[in-house]
Structure formats: C-alpha cells, structure tokens
C-alpha cells in the first residue's frame, strides 16, 4: 500500500490534483471495508492520502460575523464531544456511535464521506442545516449535506476535492430530540435513527426539522412536511399526525437486512415521529 502523508492542506490538495488517491482520515470505515480475510494487508487500488493529522482540518471555531460554527473535517468524534460549541443533538448522536477507542480515531468528515445510509451524524447534520465545504487547488464550493449524499456509498465529492469543513448555522432551538435504535446501547449500527429540532413561540411551531436515518438510501427529510407543520398550534399536532405520516410514507423505504426488518424500521420511524411532535411545548 502506497501512503502519502502531506503536511498541509495545500500539499494534500496538490497531490489530489495530480493523480487519483484515496483520502484516509481515521481509517475506521476504510480499514473494515478494505480488509482482507486471508490476513494480508488491506487492498487499496490507488495510493492512500493520509489527511488525519492535517492541522487545517482539526479546527473548530465560531465565525462571529456570520454566526457559523465551522468544524474541520478531520476533527475526531471524541474532540466534538469535548467542545462546548458543538450542538447537543450532534453530541447525542456521537455518544452512541461505536466505542470510545473508535471515536478517538473516527472523524466527522469520514462519517459524511463514507455516505452510509446508517451514518449516525447525517440526521443531526440534516436538521441543523449543515453545509459542506469542498475544496480543490483552484476553488471552493459549499453544498448542503442533504444534496451531497447521492445514495449508499455515493456522494458529490470530485476526485480532486477534499471535504475540508462542515458549517453549522448557530441557531437557538428550544426543542430537540435524538434517538438511535440499535441492537445494543453501544457499538451497534442503527436500525433507525431520528433527529428532530423545533422552535416554538406562544405554543405555535415557528420552525421544525425532521430527519430519519437508515430507512432509505439517503436520510429522509421533507421540506413540504416541515412547511405543513410551521405555523400550526402545538395543540393541533395529535390530530395532524395521520396526515403528517402520509407525507413521509413515500420517502420511508427501509430494507430487510441482518440488522432489522423493513416493517419494524417503518413502524419505529413513525413512533419516533409521533413521540417528537407530541412532546413539543
Ligand atoms: C467497530 C466500529 C463501529 C462503528 N460504529 C459506528 C456507528 O455506531 N455509527 C456510525 O455512523 N458509524 C460507525 N462506524 C463507522 C465509522 O467509524 C464512522 O463512519 C467514522 O466516522 C468514519 O470516519 P473515519 O475518519 O475513520 O473515516 P475513514 O475510514 O478514514 O474514511 C471513510 C471514507 O471517507 C473518505 N474521507 C474521509 N475523510 C475525507 C475528507 N476529509 N474528504 C474526502 N473524503 C474523505 C475516505 O476516503 C473513505 O471513503 C463504526 C466503525 C467501526 C469499525
């Protein structure tokens, strides 16, 4: 396995512009995906670009002028848990991911770029309206996380780009709910995960976001359903529930696999949705 270890982000992007390489951050997805059952080294068809220690990707900062929390793509899950500015809903998802040892290595950028339907940071990042900063040597673009993921293992990253940062608008939500349903409390992949954020004022919903993971090729969210809920009195929510479920029906398309059945995943998704909206105050 050929490994390139750039010292700066510019150097990394330069390497990436010259030939096809595989970015390697914490390696916790890559080393499993590329493992060789015969006990020999994992197989990488292109040189490995080690970006796990690049200082530019290790920063967390709030840009006061535009009220954006900027998280470097190479920040580990443990570092996120320890930072006071990281939104609690994202921390809740991270606390139930993998184990402490894996969280010390695993990065936020790696979880996003692996683009698994069961990636646990994606539902919180979706409700937080996160955008992703993608850079090559010549340019920089920013795309919403919901547009970046194209399907299981597929995303909008170009072969000369790196994900360099995750931007999260700093907004005060007065209600959030996160739940991961797995086989165990720790070190288990999601059967379903649910993230909900809301702002209410005088018992009216002024803002609401819902995202459900592991029940479709991409995280399920619906702008129409969220618009339908906005402006509604909280007391009306129980009676609006059947209509709301109907709006998500076509998007929640789980599969049967070794972790769970499609029917269970769908039922649990709707129960979590009901729990979220009936807890709003
Ligand atoms: C035992 C175990 C338990 C786990 N449990 C969970 C869990 O509960 N929930 C969950 O969601 N995941 C889980 N995972 C998966 C994994 O730990 C996470 O997805 C992790 O965040 C991946 O980060 P990484 O830095 O290790 O990624 P890597 O393995 O380094 O990379 C993953 C992918 O992203 C690409 N990549 C990484 N960084 C960048 C970048 N900056 N720019 C462009 N491309 C990039 C790589 O090329 C690769 O394709 C688990 C893994 C293991 C081994």
Coordinates of C-alpha atoms in Angstrom, one line a residue, residues 9-179:
X9 CA -3.9 21.1 3.3
X10 CA -2.4 22.8 0.2
X11 CA 0.0 20.0 -0.2
X12 CA -2.8 17.4 0.2
X13 CA -4.9 19.2 -2.5
X14 CA -1.8 19.4 -4.8
X15 CA -1.3 15.6 -4.5
X16 CA -5.0 15.1 -5.1
X17 CA -5.0 17.2 -8.3
X18 CA -2.2 15.1 -9.8
X19 CA -3.5 11.6 -9.5
X20 CA -6.3 9.5 -8.1
X21 CA -5.8 8.9 -4.4
X22 CA -7.9 7.6 -1.5
X23 CA -8.3 10.1 1.3
X24 CA -7.7 8.3 4.6
X25 CA -8.7 10.2 7.8
X26 CA -9.3 7.9 10.8
X27 CA -9.5 4.8 8.7
X28 CA -12.3 3.2 10.8
X29 CA -14.5 2.7 7.7
X30 CA -11.7 2.2 5.2
X31 CA -9.8 -0.5 7.1
X32 CA -13.0 -2.5 7.6
X33 CA -14.2 -2.1 4.0
X34 CA -10.8 -3.0 2.6
X35 CA -9.9 -5.8 4.9
X36 CA -8.5 -8.9 3.6
X37 CA -9.8 -12.2 5.0
X38 CA -6.6 -14.0 4.3
X39 CA -4.8 -11.9 6.9
X40 CA -2.8 -10.0 4.4
X41 CA -2.7 -6.1 4.3
X42 CA -5.9 -4.3 3.2
X43 CA -6.1 -3.7 -0.5
X44 CA -6.1 -0.1 -1.9
X45 CA -6.2 0.2 -5.7
X46 CA -4.9 3.8 -5.5
X47 CA -2.3 5.5 -3.3
X48 CA -3.6 6.4 0.2
X49 CA -3.6 10.1 1.1
X50 CA -3.3 10.4 4.8
X51 CA -5.2 13.5 5.9
X52 CA -6.0 12.5 9.5
X53 CA -3.4 14.9 11.1
X54 CA -3.7 18.0 8.8
X55 CA -3.8 21.0 11.2
X56 CA -6.3 22.9 8.9
X57 CA -8.8 20.1 9.2
X58 CA -8.6 19.9 13.0
X59 CA -10.1 23.2 14.0
X60 CA -13.4 24.1 15.5
X61 CA -14.4 27.8 15.5
X62 CA -17.4 30.1 15.6
X63 CA -17.3 32.9 13.0
X64 CA -19.0 35.6 15.0
X65 CA -19.8 37.8 11.9
X66 CA -22.0 35.2 10.2
X67 CA -22.8 33.1 13.3
X68 CA -21.5 29.9 11.8
X69 CA -19.8 27.0 13.6
X70 CA -17.1 25.7 11.4
X71 CA -15.9 22.2 12.2
X72 CA -12.8 20.9 10.4
X73 CA -13.5 17.6 8.5
X74 CA -10.6 15.9 10.4
X75 CA -12.0 16.6 13.9
X76 CA -12.5 13.3 15.7
X77 CA -15.8 12.3 17.2
X78 CA -14.2 12.5 20.7
X79 CA -13.0 16.1 20.1
X80 CA -16.5 17.0 19.0
X81 CA -17.9 15.6 22.3
X82 CA -15.5 17.7 24.3
X83 CA -16.2 21.0 22.5
X84 CA -18.7 23.4 24.2
X85 CA -20.0 24.9 20.9
X86 CA -21.0 21.7 19.3
X87 CA -24.8 21.4 19.2
X88 CA -26.2 18.9 21.7
X89 CA -28.2 17.0 19.1
X90 CA -25.0 16.1 17.3
X91 CA -23.3 15.2 20.5
X92 CA -26.1 12.9 21.4
X93 CA -25.7 11.0 18.1
X94 CA -21.9 10.8 18.6
X95 CA -22.2 9.4 22.2
X96 CA -24.0 6.3 20.9
X97 CA -21.6 5.8 18.0
X98 CA -19.1 2.9 18.0
X99 CA -16.9 2.8 21.2
X100 CA -14.5 5.3 22.8
X101 CA -11.5 3.8 21.0
X102 CA -13.1 4.1 17.6
X103 CA -14.4 7.6 18.4
X104 CA -10.8 8.7 19.1
X105 CA -9.9 7.9 15.5
X106 CA -13.1 8.4 13.6
X107 CA -13.7 11.8 12.0
X108 CA -16.8 13.7 11.2
X109 CA -15.6 14.1 7.6
X110 CA -15.1 10.4 7.3
X111 CA -18.6 9.6 8.6
X112 CA -20.1 12.0 6.0
X113 CA -17.9 10.9 3.0
X114 CA -18.5 7.2 3.7
X115 CA -22.1 8.1 2.9
X116 CA -23.7 5.1 4.5
X117 CA -27.5 5.3 4.9
X118 CA -26.8 4.4 8.6
X119 CA -24.2 7.1 9.2
X120 CA -25.3 8.4 12.5
X121 CA -24.1 12.1 12.2
X122 CA -26.2 12.6 9.0
X123 CA -29.7 13.0 10.6
X124 CA -28.5 15.6 13.1
X125 CA -26.4 17.4 10.4
X126 CA -29.5 17.5 8.2
X127 CA -31.8 19.1 10.8
X128 CA -29.0 21.5 11.7
X129 CA -29.0 22.6 8.0
X130 CA -25.3 21.9 7.8
X131 CA -23.3 22.7 4.6
X132 CA -20.1 21.1 3.5
X133 CA -17.0 22.9 2.2
X134 CA -15.4 21.0 -0.7
X135 CA -12.1 22.3 -1.9
X136 CA -9.6 21.6 -4.7
X137 CA -6.5 23.5 -5.6
X138 CA -8.4 26.1 -7.6
X139 CA -11.7 26.5 -5.9
X140 CA -14.0 26.0 -3.0
X141 CA -17.7 25.2 -3.1
X142 CA -20.3 24.8 -0.3
X143 CA -23.2 22.3 -0.6
X144 CA -26.0 21.4 1.8
X145 CA -25.4 18.0 3.4
X146 CA -28.8 16.8 2.0
X147 CA -27.6 17.5 -1.6
X148 CA -24.1 16.0 -1.0
X149 CA -25.2 12.4 -0.4
X150 CA -26.4 10.7 -3.6
X151 CA -27.0 7.1 -2.3
X152 CA -25.3 4.3 -0.3
X153 CA -21.6 5.0 -0.6
X154 CA -22.1 7.7 -3.2
X155 CA -21.7 11.4 -2.9
X156 CA -20.9 14.6 -4.8
X157 CA -17.1 14.6 -4.0
X158 CA -14.9 15.1 -7.1
X159 CA -11.7 13.1 -7.4
X160 CA -9.6 16.2 -6.9
X161 CA -11.5 17.5 -3.9
X162 CA -11.4 17.1 -0.2
X163 CA -14.2 17.8 2.3
X164 CA -12.4 20.4 4.4
X165 CA -15.1 21.7 6.8
X166 CA -18.7 21.3 8.0
X167 CA -20.6 24.6 8.6
X168 CA -23.5 24.7 11.0
X169 CA -25.6 27.9 11.5
X170 CA -25.7 28.8 15.2
X171 CA -29.4 28.9 15.9
X172 CA -31.2 28.6 19.3
X173 CA -33.8 25.8 19.1
X174 CA -35.9 25.4 22.1
X175 CA -36.6 21.7 21.5
X176 CA -34.5 18.9 20.1
X177 CA -34.9 15.1 20.1
X178 CA -32.5 12.4 19.0
X179 CA -32.9 8.7 19.2

